[in-house]
Amino acid sequence: MKIVIPGGTGHLGRLLARSFSDAGHAVVVLSRQPGAQVPGARLVHWDGRTAGDWAAEIDGAGAVVNLAGRTVNCRYTDANLREMRDSRVDSAAVVGATIARAARPPRVWLQMSTATIYAHSHDRANDEATGVIGGSERGVPAYWACSVDIARNWERAQADAPTPDTRRVALRTSMVMAPGRGGAFDMLLRLTRCGLGGPVGGGRQYMSWIHGRDFARAVDLLLTDDTFAGPVNLAAPNPLPLRDFMAGLRGAAGVRLGLPATRWMAEIGAFALRSDTELLLKSRRVVPGRLLGAGFAFDFPAWPAAAEDLVARVRDGAGGTAAA
């Protein structure tokens, strides 16, 4: 099957391209980066906003997996938030319009979304059926609603696309833990090895995560199982408080101590790293109700074993084979 991945030059795109290629699929990555290379894929240029010659790649393809969108690992300035929104909404809209015009539209369109769409929550788990969409929580920074608003518009761009012959799935994705530069696990492991792998802001906030292998396996299921449409949570079934998550990572890495950070210390660190504290302070307690209901068996349902596997892969130099 031919699979087109708009925005596939990042960490997750490379993971999926390798997984798809290893399974015998023909992979085409649409990229705004001239000269970019993704192992296992052929690259075609696009601008992420307007129709162009790249549309011929989607016409006749078996599937589209749209990952396009500006990284959220940045300062949440008005300009950056606007670019985060526009890069997601515009790319989803133009992919939808291209599918609608195709003489042979793809059978399925998987659209990246985010688990951040759910409300900040300590005491309840959010699945697809009963989860509470965020944006109006009390006691959290008001600007956190911007991320939820971006996610809502991102999903709406797919839902509103006139593509009756193409099954559509929104991938509400938690933090994907896989080796390799540019990923969340790489950053967290480096902080841990520097002695900074302690709880942040008390550590009560929940961390939802998924191992890279299970992420790739779940995406493969969603490509082939026609019973899936609409939002699907891509998260391991056992989210845990950040303090326990970091303790598990320290244990796997053989690091005895991790300095804790207060909220104000986190703010200083985020400013220095040109990032935002929402990424660590928001409590994302998300569970994969639809995957579990379909009988999907996670290879890594719990964090300690996942952390051990990931650290071992880094030690073995397997950063480029995160999905293996």
PDB file of C-alpha atoms in Angstrom:
ATOM      1  CA  MET A   1       0.000   0.000   0.000  1.00  0.00           C
ATOM      2  CA  LYS A   2       1.121   3.528  -0.711  1.00  0.00           C
ATOM      3  CA  ILE A   3       1.041   5.705   2.422  1.00  0.00           C
ATOM      4  CA  VAL A   4       1.485   9.490   2.240  1.00  0.00           C
ATOM      5  CA  ILE A   5       2.769  11.258   5.376  1.00  0.00           C
ATOM      6  CA  PRO A   6       2.426  15.053   5.250  1.00  0.00           C
ATOM      7  CA  GLY A   7       4.806  16.621   7.745  1.00  0.00           C
ATOM      8  CA  GLY A   8       6.686  13.360   8.179  1.00  0.00           C
ATOM      9  CA  THR A   9      10.260  14.617   8.657  1.00  0.00           C
ATOM     10  CA  GLY A  10      10.034  14.898  12.443  1.00  0.00           C
ATOM     11  CA  HIS A  11      10.618  12.320  15.143  1.00  0.00           C
ATOM     12  CA  LEU A  12       7.235  10.581  14.783  1.00  0.00           C
ATOM     13  CA  GLY A  13       7.277  10.760  11.002  1.00  0.00           C
ATOM     14  CA  ARG A  14      10.612   8.986  10.882  1.00  0.00           C
ATOM     15  CA  LEU A  15       9.366   6.367  13.316  1.00  0.00           C
ATOM     16  CA  LEU A  16       6.271   5.647  11.216  1.00  0.00           C
ATOM     17  CA  ALA A  17       8.086   5.813   7.879  1.00  0.00           C
ATOM     18  CA  ARG A  18      10.526   3.156   9.027  1.00  0.00           C
ATOM     19  CA  SER A  19       7.718   1.003  10.422  1.00  0.00           C
ATOM     20  CA  PHE A  20       5.655   1.277   7.230  1.00  0.00           C
ATOM     21  CA  SER A  21       8.665   0.667   4.994  1.00  0.00           C
ATOM     22  CA  ASP A  22       9.720  -2.393   6.993  1.00  0.00           C
ATOM     23  CA  ALA A  23       6.198  -3.751   6.514  1.00  0.00           C
ATOM     24  CA  GLY A  24       6.554  -3.443   2.735  1.00  0.00           C
ATOM     25  CA  HIS A  25       4.538  -0.262   2.134  1.00  0.00           C
ATOM     26  CA  ALA A  26       5.582   2.482  -0.281  1.00  0.00           C
ATOM     27  CA  VAL A  27       6.020   5.647   1.791  1.00  0.00           C
ATOM     28  CA  VAL A  28       5.908   9.227   0.533  1.00  0.00           C
ATOM     29  CA  VAL A  29       6.684  12.087   2.931  1.00  0.00           C
ATOM     30  CA  LEU A  30       5.465  15.600   2.137  1.00  0.00           C
ATOM     31  CA  SER A  31       7.963  18.102   3.497  1.00  0.00           C
ATOM     32  CA  ARG A  32       8.558  21.844   3.541  1.00  0.00           C
ATOM     33  CA  GLN A  33      12.292  21.237   4.087  1.00  0.00           C
ATOM     34  CA  PRO A  34      14.365  21.200   0.879  1.00  0.00           C
ATOM     35  CA  GLY A  35      16.875  18.379   0.921  1.00  0.00           C
ATOM     36  CA  ALA A  36      15.387  16.600   3.943  1.00  0.00           C
ATOM     37  CA  GLN A  37      15.824  12.833   4.104  1.00  0.00           C
ATOM     38  CA  VAL A  38      13.691  10.207   5.833  1.00  0.00           C
ATOM     39  CA  PRO A  39      14.947   6.600   5.728  1.00  0.00           C
ATOM     40  CA  GLY A  40      12.491   4.334   3.944  1.00  0.00           C
ATOM     41  CA  ALA A  41      10.572   7.171   2.295  1.00  0.00           C
ATOM     42  CA  ARG A  42      10.505   9.227  -0.884  1.00  0.00           C
ATOM     43  CA  LEU A  43      10.220  12.981  -0.237  1.00  0.00           C
ATOM     44  CA  VAL A  44       8.006  15.412  -2.135  1.00  0.00           C
ATOM     45  CA  HIS A  45       7.899  19.162  -1.470  1.00  0.00           C
ATOM     46  CA  TRP A  46       4.779  20.976  -0.270  1.00  0.00           C
ATOM     47  CA  ASP A  47       4.120  24.203   1.629  1.00  0.00           C
ATOM     48  CA  GLY A  48       1.541  22.776   4.039  1.00  0.00           C
ATOM     49  CA  ARG A  49      -1.068  25.358   3.092  1.00  0.00           C
ATOM     50  CA  THR A  50      -1.884  25.371  -0.606  1.00  0.00           C
ATOM     51  CA  ALA A  51      -2.595  22.796  -3.313  1.00  0.00           C
ATOM     52  CA  GLY A  52       0.254  21.870  -5.620  1.00  0.00           C
ATOM     53  CA  ASP A  53       1.877  19.101  -7.607  1.00  0.00           C
ATOM     54  CA  TRP A  54       2.074  17.056  -4.389  1.00  0.00           C
ATOM     55  CA  ALA A  55      -1.680  16.408  -4.709  1.00  0.00           C
ATOM     56  CA  ALA A  56      -0.892  13.722  -7.300  1.00  0.00           C
ATOM     57  CA  GLU A  57       0.693  11.639  -4.522  1.00  0.00           C
ATOM     58  CA  ILE A  58      -2.590  11.494  -2.582  1.00  0.00           C
ATOM     59  CA  ASP A  59      -4.734  10.624  -5.608  1.00  0.00           C
ATOM     60  CA  GLY A  60      -4.577   6.826  -5.704  1.00  0.00           C
ATOM     61  CA  ALA A  61      -2.780   6.384  -2.384  1.00  0.00           C
ATOM     62  CA  GLY A  62      -4.107   3.836   0.079  1.00  0.00           C
ATOM     63  CA  ALA A  63      -3.766   6.032   3.156  1.00  0.00           C
ATOM     64  CA  VAL A  64      -2.790   9.483   4.392  1.00  0.00           C
ATOM     65  CA  VAL A  65      -1.265  10.019   7.838  1.00  0.00           C
ATOM     66  CA  ASN A  66      -1.067  13.779   8.390  1.00  0.00           C
ATOM     67  CA  LEU A  67       1.465  14.770  11.068  1.00  0.00           C
ATOM     68  CA  ALA A  68       2.002  18.371   9.961  1.00  0.00           C
ATOM     69  CA  GLY A  69       2.170  21.104  12.572  1.00  0.00           C
ATOM     70  CA  ARG A  70       4.664  23.419  14.265  1.00  0.00           C
ATOM     71  CA  THR A  71       6.331  21.913  17.321  1.00  0.00           C
ATOM     72  CA  VAL A  72       4.700  22.702  20.671  1.00  0.00           C
ATOM     73  CA  ASN A  73       8.125  22.763  22.329  1.00  0.00           C
ATOM     74  CA  CYS A  74       8.397  26.551  22.259  1.00  0.00           C
ATOM     75  CA  ARG A  75       7.501  29.660  24.229  1.00  0.00           C
ATOM     76  CA  TYR A  76       3.746  30.208  24.068  1.00  0.00           C
ATOM     77  CA  THR A  77       3.894  33.722  22.683  1.00  0.00           C
ATOM     78  CA  ASP A  78       0.988  35.071  20.638  1.00  0.00           C
ATOM     79  CA  ALA A  79       3.022  34.625  17.459  1.00  0.00           C
ATOM     80  CA  ASN A  80       4.002  31.037  18.263  1.00  0.00           C
ATOM     81  CA  LEU A  81       0.465  30.064  19.291  1.00  0.00           C
ATOM     82  CA  ARG A  82      -0.854  31.522  16.050  1.00  0.00           C
ATOM     83  CA  GLU A  83       1.707  29.550  14.040  1.00  0.00           C
ATOM     84  CA  MET A  84       0.912  26.382  15.998  1.00  0.00           C
ATOM     85  CA  ARG A  85      -2.776  26.802  15.161  1.00  0.00           C
ATOM     86  CA  ASP A  86      -2.363  27.834  11.531  1.00  0.00           C
ATOM     87  CA  SER A  87       0.182  25.139  10.677  1.00  0.00           C
ATOM     88  CA  ARG A  88      -2.198  22.466  12.003  1.00  0.00           C
ATOM     89  CA  VAL A  89      -5.517  23.794  10.748  1.00  0.00           C
ATOM     90  CA  ASP A  90      -4.261  24.904   7.334  1.00  0.00           C
ATOM     91  CA  SER A  91      -2.464  21.633   6.628  1.00  0.00           C
ATOM     92  CA  ALA A  92      -5.463  19.536   7.685  1.00  0.00           C
ATOM     93  CA  ALA A  93      -7.776  21.691   5.574  1.00  0.00           C
ATOM     94  CA  VAL A  94      -5.645  21.448   2.432  1.00  0.00           C
ATOM     95  CA  VAL A  95      -5.207  17.678   2.881  1.00  0.00           C
ATOM     96  CA  GLY A  96      -8.982  17.342   3.215  1.00  0.00           C
ATOM     97  CA  ALA A  97      -9.608  19.486   0.127  1.00  0.00           C
ATOM     98  CA  THR A  98      -7.092  17.441  -1.852  1.00  0.00           C
ATOM     99  CA  ILE A  99      -8.717  14.168  -0.825  1.00  0.00           C
ATOM    100  CA  ALA A 100     -12.115  15.602  -1.783  1.00  0.00           C
ATOM    101  CA  ARG A 101     -10.864  16.413  -5.299  1.00  0.00           C
ATOM    102  CA  ALA A 102      -9.086  13.091  -5.843  1.00  0.00           C
ATOM    103  CA  ALA A 103     -10.374  10.807  -8.573  1.00  0.00           C
ATOM    104  CA  ARG A 104      -9.214   7.851  -6.433  1.00  0.00           C
ATOM    105  CA  PRO A 105      -9.343   9.065  -2.836  1.00  0.00           C
ATOM    106  CA  PRO A 106      -7.416   7.175  -0.156  1.00  0.00           C
ATOM    107  CA  ARG A 107      -9.381   4.653   1.855  1.00  0.00           C
ATOM    108  CA  VAL A 108      -8.346   6.154   5.194  1.00  0.00           C
ATOM    109  CA  TRP A 109      -7.051   9.482   6.535  1.00  0.00           C
ATOM    110  CA  LEU A 110      -5.377   9.469   9.941  1.00  0.00           C
ATOM    111  CA  GLN A 111      -5.027  13.014  11.271  1.00  0.00           C
ATOM    112  CA  MET A 112      -2.685  13.832  14.137  1.00  0.00           C
ATOM    113  CA  SER A 113      -4.327  15.412  17.165  1.00  0.00           C
ATOM    114  CA  THR A 114      -3.338  15.611  20.823  1.00  0.00           C
ATOM    115  CA  ALA A 115      -4.293  14.247  24.236  1.00  0.00           C
ATOM    116  CA  THR A 116      -3.939  17.841  25.458  1.00  0.00           C
ATOM    117  CA  ILE A 117      -7.498  18.385  24.226  1.00  0.00           C
ATOM    118  CA  TYR A 118      -8.720  16.847  27.504  1.00  0.00           C
ATOM    119  CA  ALA A 119      -9.144  18.772  30.736  1.00  0.00           C
ATOM    120  CA  HIS A 120      -6.429  19.051  33.370  1.00  0.00           C
ATOM    121  CA  SER A 121      -7.366  16.177  35.687  1.00  0.00           C
ATOM    122  CA  HIS A 122      -5.967  14.353  38.707  1.00  0.00           C
ATOM    123  CA  ASP A 123      -8.981  12.362  39.882  1.00  0.00           C
ATOM    124  CA  ARG A 124     -10.526  10.983  36.689  1.00  0.00           C
ATOM    125  CA  ALA A 125      -9.235   9.281  33.575  1.00  0.00           C
ATOM    126  CA  ASN A 126     -10.335  10.636  30.200  1.00  0.00           C
ATOM    127  CA  ASP A 127     -11.350   8.159  27.521  1.00  0.00           C
ATOM    128  CA  GLU A 128     -13.012   8.942  24.200  1.00  0.00           C
ATOM    129  CA  ALA A 129     -16.564   8.293  25.430  1.00  0.00           C
ATOM    130  CA  THR A 130     -16.630  10.079  28.791  1.00  0.00           C
ATOM    131  CA  GLY A 131     -13.551  12.308  28.704  1.00  0.00           C
ATOM    132  CA  VAL A 132     -13.965  15.990  29.508  1.00  0.00           C
ATOM    133  CA  ILE A 133     -12.667  18.413  26.902  1.00  0.00           C
ATOM    134  CA  GLY A 134     -10.573  21.150  28.505  1.00  0.00           C
ATOM    135  CA  GLY A 135     -10.530  24.905  28.219  1.00  0.00           C
ATOM    136  CA  SER A 136     -12.742  25.915  31.143  1.00  0.00           C
ATOM    137  CA  GLU A 137     -10.972  24.377  34.144  1.00  0.00           C
ATOM    138  CA  ARG A 138     -10.575  26.420  37.294  1.00  0.00           C
ATOM    139  CA  GLY A 139      -7.279  26.875  39.072  1.00  0.00           C
ATOM    140  CA  VAL A 140      -5.043  26.574  35.998  1.00  0.00           C
ATOM    141  CA  PRO A 141      -3.380  29.310  33.908  1.00  0.00           C
ATOM    142  CA  ALA A 142      -5.928  30.862  31.557  1.00  0.00           C
ATOM    143  CA  TYR A 143      -3.608  30.565  28.557  1.00  0.00           C
ATOM    144  CA  TRP A 144      -3.753  26.749  28.787  1.00  0.00           C
ATOM    145  CA  ALA A 145      -7.120  27.075  27.041  1.00  0.00           C
ATOM    146  CA  CYS A 146      -5.202  28.104  23.893  1.00  0.00           C
ATOM    147  CA  SER A 147      -3.828  24.577  23.450  1.00  0.00           C
ATOM    148  CA  VAL A 148      -7.322  23.101  23.768  1.00  0.00           C
ATOM    149  CA  ASP A 149      -8.697  25.628  21.285  1.00  0.00           C
ATOM    150  CA  ILE A 150      -5.959  24.711  18.812  1.00  0.00           C
ATOM    151  CA  ALA A 151      -6.778  21.023  19.229  1.00  0.00           C
ATOM    152  CA  ARG A 152     -10.507  21.622  18.724  1.00  0.00           C
ATOM    153  CA  ASN A 153      -9.914  23.551  15.498  1.00  0.00           C
ATOM    154  CA  TRP A 154      -7.385  20.974  14.339  1.00  0.00           C
ATOM    155  CA  GLU A 155      -9.917  18.156  14.672  1.00  0.00           C
ATOM    156  CA  ARG A 156     -12.706  20.277  13.207  1.00  0.00           C
ATOM    157  CA  ALA A 157     -10.671  20.846  10.039  1.00  0.00           C
ATOM    158  CA  GLN A 158     -10.697  17.100   9.462  1.00  0.00           C
ATOM    159  CA  ALA A 159     -14.294  16.555  10.543  1.00  0.00           C
ATOM    160  CA  ASP A 160     -15.575  19.304   8.209  1.00  0.00           C
ATOM    161  CA  ALA A 161     -13.717  18.046   5.139  1.00  0.00           C
ATOM    162  CA  PRO A 162     -16.087  16.730   2.414  1.00  0.00           C
ATOM    163  CA  THR A 163     -14.499  13.276   2.062  1.00  0.00           C
ATOM    164  CA  PRO A 164     -17.382  10.755   2.155  1.00  0.00           C
ATOM    165  CA  ASP A 165     -15.347   7.979   0.562  1.00  0.00           C
ATOM    166  CA  THR A 166     -12.458   8.223   3.043  1.00  0.00           C
ATOM    167  CA  ARG A 167     -12.604   6.962   6.622  1.00  0.00           C
ATOM    168  CA  ARG A 168     -11.276   9.586   9.039  1.00  0.00           C
ATOM    169  CA  VAL A 169      -9.562   9.062  12.398  1.00  0.00           C
ATOM    170  CA  ALA A 170      -8.248  11.766  14.754  1.00  0.00           C
ATOM    171  CA  LEU A 171      -5.166  10.562  16.651  1.00  0.00           C
ATOM    172  CA  ARG A 172      -5.395  12.043  20.161  1.00  0.00           C
ATOM    173  CA  THR A 173      -1.779  11.273  20.905  1.00  0.00           C
ATOM    174  CA  SER A 174      -0.038  11.368  24.263  1.00  0.00           C
ATOM    175  CA  MET A 175       3.741  11.764  24.625  1.00  0.00           C
ATOM    176  CA  VAL A 176       5.378   9.127  22.442  1.00  0.00           C
ATOM    177  CA  MET A 177       8.384   7.590  24.167  1.00  0.00           C
ATOM    178  CA  ALA A 178      10.930   6.399  21.626  1.00  0.00           C
ATOM    179  CA  PRO A 179      14.707   6.707  21.257  1.00  0.00           C
ATOM    180  CA  GLY A 180      16.141   9.242  18.864  1.00  0.00           C
ATOM    181  CA  ARG A 181      17.076  12.900  18.765  1.00  0.00           C
ATOM    182  CA  GLY A 182      14.210  15.333  18.881  1.00  0.00           C
ATOM    183  CA  GLY A 183      11.809  13.172  20.876  1.00  0.00           C
ATOM    184  CA  ALA A 184      10.390  13.611  24.369  1.00  0.00           C
ATOM    185  CA  PHE A 185      12.248  10.570  25.697  1.00  0.00           C
ATOM    186  CA  ASP A 186      15.600  11.885  24.535  1.00  0.00           C
ATOM    187  CA  MET A 187      15.042  15.155  26.406  1.00  0.00           C
ATOM    188  CA  LEU A 188      13.790  13.492  29.596  1.00  0.00           C
ATOM    189  CA  LEU A 189      16.632  10.978  29.650  1.00  0.00           C
ATOM    190  CA  ARG A 190      19.242  13.705  29.227  1.00  0.00           C
ATOM    191  CA  LEU A 191      17.712  15.708  32.087  1.00  0.00           C
ATOM    192  CA  THR A 192      17.661  12.573  34.253  1.00  0.00           C
ATOM    193  CA  ARG A 193      21.305  11.793  33.582  1.00  0.00           C
ATOM    194  CA  CYS A 194      22.164  15.365  34.537  1.00  0.00           C
ATOM    195  CA  GLY A 195      20.510  14.853  37.930  1.00  0.00           C
ATOM    196  CA  LEU A 196      17.411  16.885  37.038  1.00  0.00           C
ATOM    197  CA  GLY A 197      14.976  13.974  36.809  1.00  0.00           C
ATOM    198  CA  GLY A 198      12.917  14.788  39.884  1.00  0.00           C
ATOM    199  CA  PRO A 199       9.276  15.807  40.286  1.00  0.00           C
ATOM    200  CA  VAL A 200       8.211  19.186  38.904  1.00  0.00           C
ATOM    201  CA  GLY A 201       5.691  21.350  40.728  1.00  0.00           C
ATOM    202  CA  GLY A 202       5.082  18.618  43.290  1.00  0.00           C
ATOM    203  CA  GLY A 203       4.761  15.829  40.713  1.00  0.00           C
ATOM    204  CA  ARG A 204       1.061  15.062  41.274  1.00  0.00           C
ATOM    205  CA  GLN A 205       0.154  15.859  37.668  1.00  0.00           C
ATOM    206  CA  TYR A 206      -0.444  12.807  35.500  1.00  0.00           C
ATOM    207  CA  MET A 207       1.775  11.846  32.599  1.00  0.00           C
ATOM    208  CA  SER A 208       0.096  10.064  29.706  1.00  0.00           C
ATOM    209  CA  TRP A 209       2.562   8.312  27.427  1.00  0.00           C
ATOM    210  CA  ILE A 210       2.894   5.532  24.855  1.00  0.00           C
ATOM    211  CA  HIS A 211       5.909   3.457  23.837  1.00  0.00           C
ATOM    212  CA  GLY A 212       7.013   4.054  20.250  1.00  0.00           C
ATOM    213  CA  ARG A 213       6.467   0.418  19.328  1.00  0.00           C
ATOM    214  CA  ASP A 214       2.874   0.499  20.574  1.00  0.00           C
ATOM    215  CA  PHE A 215       2.314   3.826  18.818  1.00  0.00           C
ATOM    216  CA  ALA A 216       3.372   2.319  15.485  1.00  0.00           C
ATOM    217  CA  ARG A 217       1.323  -0.851  16.115  1.00  0.00           C
ATOM    218  CA  ALA A 218      -1.768   1.168  17.025  1.00  0.00           C
ATOM    219  CA  VAL A 219      -1.438   3.327  13.905  1.00  0.00           C
ATOM    220  CA  ASP A 220      -1.170   0.154  11.816  1.00  0.00           C
ATOM    221  CA  LEU A 221      -4.384  -1.149  13.404  1.00  0.00           C
ATOM    222  CA  LEU A 222      -6.189   2.117  12.688  1.00  0.00           C
ATOM    223  CA  LEU A 223      -5.085   1.968   9.057  1.00  0.00           C
ATOM    224  CA  THR A 224      -6.560  -1.485   8.532  1.00  0.00           C
ATOM    225  CA  ASP A 225      -9.549  -1.779  10.885  1.00  0.00           C
ATOM    226  CA  ASP A 226     -12.545  -0.141   9.230  1.00  0.00           C
ATOM    227  CA  THR A 227     -14.515  -0.042  12.489  1.00  0.00           C
ATOM    228  CA  PHE A 228     -12.458   2.917  13.699  1.00  0.00           C
ATOM    229  CA  ALA A 229     -13.572   6.452  12.842  1.00  0.00           C
ATOM    230  CA  GLY A 230     -13.450   9.693  14.809  1.00  0.00           C
ATOM    231  CA  PRO A 231     -11.211  10.369  17.829  1.00  0.00           C
ATOM    232  CA  VAL A 232      -8.969   7.605  19.166  1.00  0.00           C
ATOM    233  CA  ASN A 233      -6.689   8.016  22.195  1.00  0.00           C
ATOM    234  CA  LEU A 234      -3.133   6.831  21.555  1.00  0.00           C
ATOM    235  CA  ALA A 235      -1.902   6.357  25.113  1.00  0.00           C
ATOM    236  CA  ALA A 236      -0.744   3.473  27.278  1.00  0.00           C
ATOM    237  CA  PRO A 237      -3.488   2.191  29.620  1.00  0.00           C
ATOM    238  CA  ASN A 238      -1.575   3.167  32.762  1.00  0.00           C
ATOM    239  CA  PRO A 239      -0.869   6.908  33.060  1.00  0.00           C
ATOM    240  CA  LEU A 240       0.900   7.799  36.287  1.00  0.00           C
ATOM    241  CA  PRO A 241       1.860  10.867  38.319  1.00  0.00           C
ATOM    242  CA  LEU A 242       4.945  12.652  37.046  1.00  0.00           C
ATOM    243  CA  ARG A 243       6.861  11.930  40.266  1.00  0.00           C
ATOM    244  CA  ASP A 244       6.382   8.177  39.679  1.00  0.00           C
ATOM    245  CA  PHE A 245       7.119   8.506  35.981  1.00  0.00           C
ATOM    246  CA  MET A 246      10.445  10.215  36.679  1.00  0.00           C
ATOM    247  CA  ALA A 247      11.284   7.712  39.436  1.00  0.00           C
ATOM    248  CA  GLY A 248      10.763   4.904  36.925  1.00  0.00           C
ATOM    249  CA  LEU A 249      13.024   6.615  34.420  1.00  0.00           C
ATOM    250  CA  ARG A 250      15.711   7.186  37.044  1.00  0.00           C
ATOM    251  CA  GLY A 251      15.545   3.518  38.012  1.00  0.00           C
ATOM    252  CA  ALA A 252      15.905   2.365  34.418  1.00  0.00           C
ATOM    253  CA  ALA A 253      18.803   4.773  33.824  1.00  0.00           C
ATOM    254  CA  GLY A 254      20.603   3.836  37.039  1.00  0.00           C
ATOM    255  CA  VAL A 255      20.411   7.379  38.406  1.00  0.00           C
ATOM    256  CA  ARG A 256      19.849   7.457  42.159  1.00  0.00           C
ATOM    257  CA  LEU A 257      18.819  11.064  42.680  1.00  0.00           C
ATOM    258  CA  GLY A 258      16.720  13.581  40.784  1.00  0.00           C
ATOM    259  CA  LEU A 259      16.493  17.147  41.967  1.00  0.00           C
ATOM    260  CA  PRO A 260      12.895  18.349  42.376  1.00  0.00           C
ATOM    261  CA  ALA A 261      11.783  21.601  40.806  1.00  0.00           C
ATOM    262  CA  THR A 262       9.190  24.011  42.135  1.00  0.00           C
ATOM    263  CA  ARG A 263       6.828  25.809  39.774  1.00  0.00           C
ATOM    264  CA  TRP A 264       8.948  28.944  39.729  1.00  0.00           C
ATOM    265  CA  MET A 265      12.083  26.894  39.070  1.00  0.00           C
ATOM    266  CA  ALA A 266      10.247  25.200  36.200  1.00  0.00           C
ATOM    267  CA  GLU A 267       9.344  28.607  34.790  1.00  0.00           C
ATOM    268  CA  ILE A 268      12.991  29.655  34.812  1.00  0.00           C
ATOM    269  CA  GLY A 269      14.063  26.380  33.202  1.00  0.00           C
ATOM    270  CA  ALA A 270      11.370  26.591  30.540  1.00  0.00           C
ATOM    271  CA  PHE A 271      12.409  30.152  29.727  1.00  0.00           C
ATOM    272  CA  ALA A 272      16.039  29.073  29.358  1.00  0.00           C
ATOM    273  CA  LEU A 273      15.053  26.152  27.116  1.00  0.00           C
ATOM    274  CA  ARG A 274      12.646  28.335  25.084  1.00  0.00           C
ATOM    275  CA  SER A 275       9.783  26.021  26.056  1.00  0.00           C
ATOM    276  CA  ASP A 276       6.613  26.273  28.166  1.00  0.00           C
ATOM    277  CA  THR A 277       5.707  24.820  31.553  1.00  0.00           C
ATOM    278  CA  GLU A 278       2.287  23.596  30.361  1.00  0.00           C
ATOM    279  CA  LEU A 279       4.079  20.647  28.781  1.00  0.00           C
ATOM    280  CA  LEU A 280       5.020  19.327  32.244  1.00  0.00           C
ATOM    281  CA  LEU A 281       2.544  20.954  34.634  1.00  0.00           C
ATOM    282  CA  LYS A 282      -0.761  20.082  32.971  1.00  0.00           C
ATOM    283  CA  SER A 283      -2.195  16.820  34.329  1.00  0.00           C
ATOM    284  CA  ARG A 284      -2.981  14.627  31.313  1.00  0.00           C
ATOM    285  CA  ARG A 285      -4.761  11.532  32.616  1.00  0.00           C
ATOM    286  CA  VAL A 286      -5.777   9.876  29.362  1.00  0.00           C
ATOM    287  CA  VAL A 287      -6.631   6.215  28.709  1.00  0.00           C
ATOM    288  CA  PRO A 288      -7.126   4.322  25.400  1.00  0.00           C
ATOM    289  CA  GLY A 289     -10.741   3.237  25.756  1.00  0.00           C
ATOM    290  CA  ARG A 290     -11.358   2.443  22.096  1.00  0.00           C
ATOM    291  CA  LEU A 291      -8.115   0.544  21.555  1.00  0.00           C
ATOM    292  CA  LEU A 292      -8.706  -1.584  24.655  1.00  0.00           C
ATOM    293  CA  GLY A 293     -12.323  -2.152  23.627  1.00  0.00           C
ATOM    294  CA  ALA A 294     -11.090  -3.501  20.283  1.00  0.00           C
ATOM    295  CA  GLY A 295      -8.774  -5.953  22.045  1.00  0.00           C
ATOM    296  CA  PHE A 296      -5.520  -4.153  21.274  1.00  0.00           C
ATOM    297  CA  ALA A 297      -2.783  -5.703  23.447  1.00  0.00           C
ATOM    298  CA  PHE A 298      -0.063  -3.248  24.416  1.00  0.00           C
ATOM    299  CA  ASP A 299       3.481  -4.567  24.376  1.00  0.00           C
ATOM    300  CA  PHE A 300       4.286  -1.997  27.067  1.00  0.00           C
ATOM    301  CA  PRO A 301       1.190  -1.231  29.152  1.00  0.00           C
ATOM    302  CA  ALA A 302       3.163  -0.077  32.226  1.00  0.00           C
ATOM    303  CA  TRP A 303       5.924   2.497  32.463  1.00  0.00           C
ATOM    304  CA  PRO A 304       8.699   0.661  34.399  1.00  0.00           C
ATOM    305  CA  ALA A 305       9.092  -2.045  31.740  1.00  0.00           C
ATOM    306  CA  ALA A 306       8.788   0.533  28.957  1.00  0.00           C
ATOM    307  CA  ALA A 307      11.495   2.689  30.540  1.00  0.00           C
ATOM    308  CA  GLU A 308      13.812  -0.310  30.904  1.00  0.00           C
ATOM    309  CA  ASP A 309      13.334  -1.199  27.247  1.00  0.00           C
ATOM    310  CA  LEU A 310      13.888   2.351  26.016  1.00  0.00           C
ATOM    311  CA  VAL A 311      17.035   2.924  28.073  1.00  0.00           C
ATOM    312  CA  ALA A 312      18.408  -0.416  26.845  1.00  0.00           C
ATOM    313  CA  ARG A 313      17.739   0.623  23.244  1.00  0.00           C
ATOM    314  CA  VAL A 314      19.595   3.885  23.754  1.00  0.00           C
ATOM    315  CA  ARG A 315      22.553   2.004  25.273  1.00  0.00           C
ATOM    316  CA  ASP A 316      22.550  -0.383  22.316  1.00  0.00           C
ATOM    317  CA  GLY A 317      22.482   2.501  19.857  1.00  0.00           C
ATOM    318  CA  ALA A 318      19.010   1.643  18.568  1.00  0.00           C
ATOM    319  CA  GLY A 319      17.771   5.247  18.382  1.00  0.00           C
ATOM    320  CA  GLY A 320      17.032   4.894  14.682  1.00  0.00           C
ATOM    321  CA  THR A 321      14.883   1.800  15.128  1.00  0.00           C
ATOM    322  CA  ALA A 322      12.435   3.084  17.701  1.00  0.00           C
ATOM    323  CA  ALA A 323       9.503   1.215  16.224  1.00  0.00           C
ATOM    324  CA  ALA A 324      11.262  -2.153  16.069  1.00  0.00           C
TER     325      ALA A 324
END
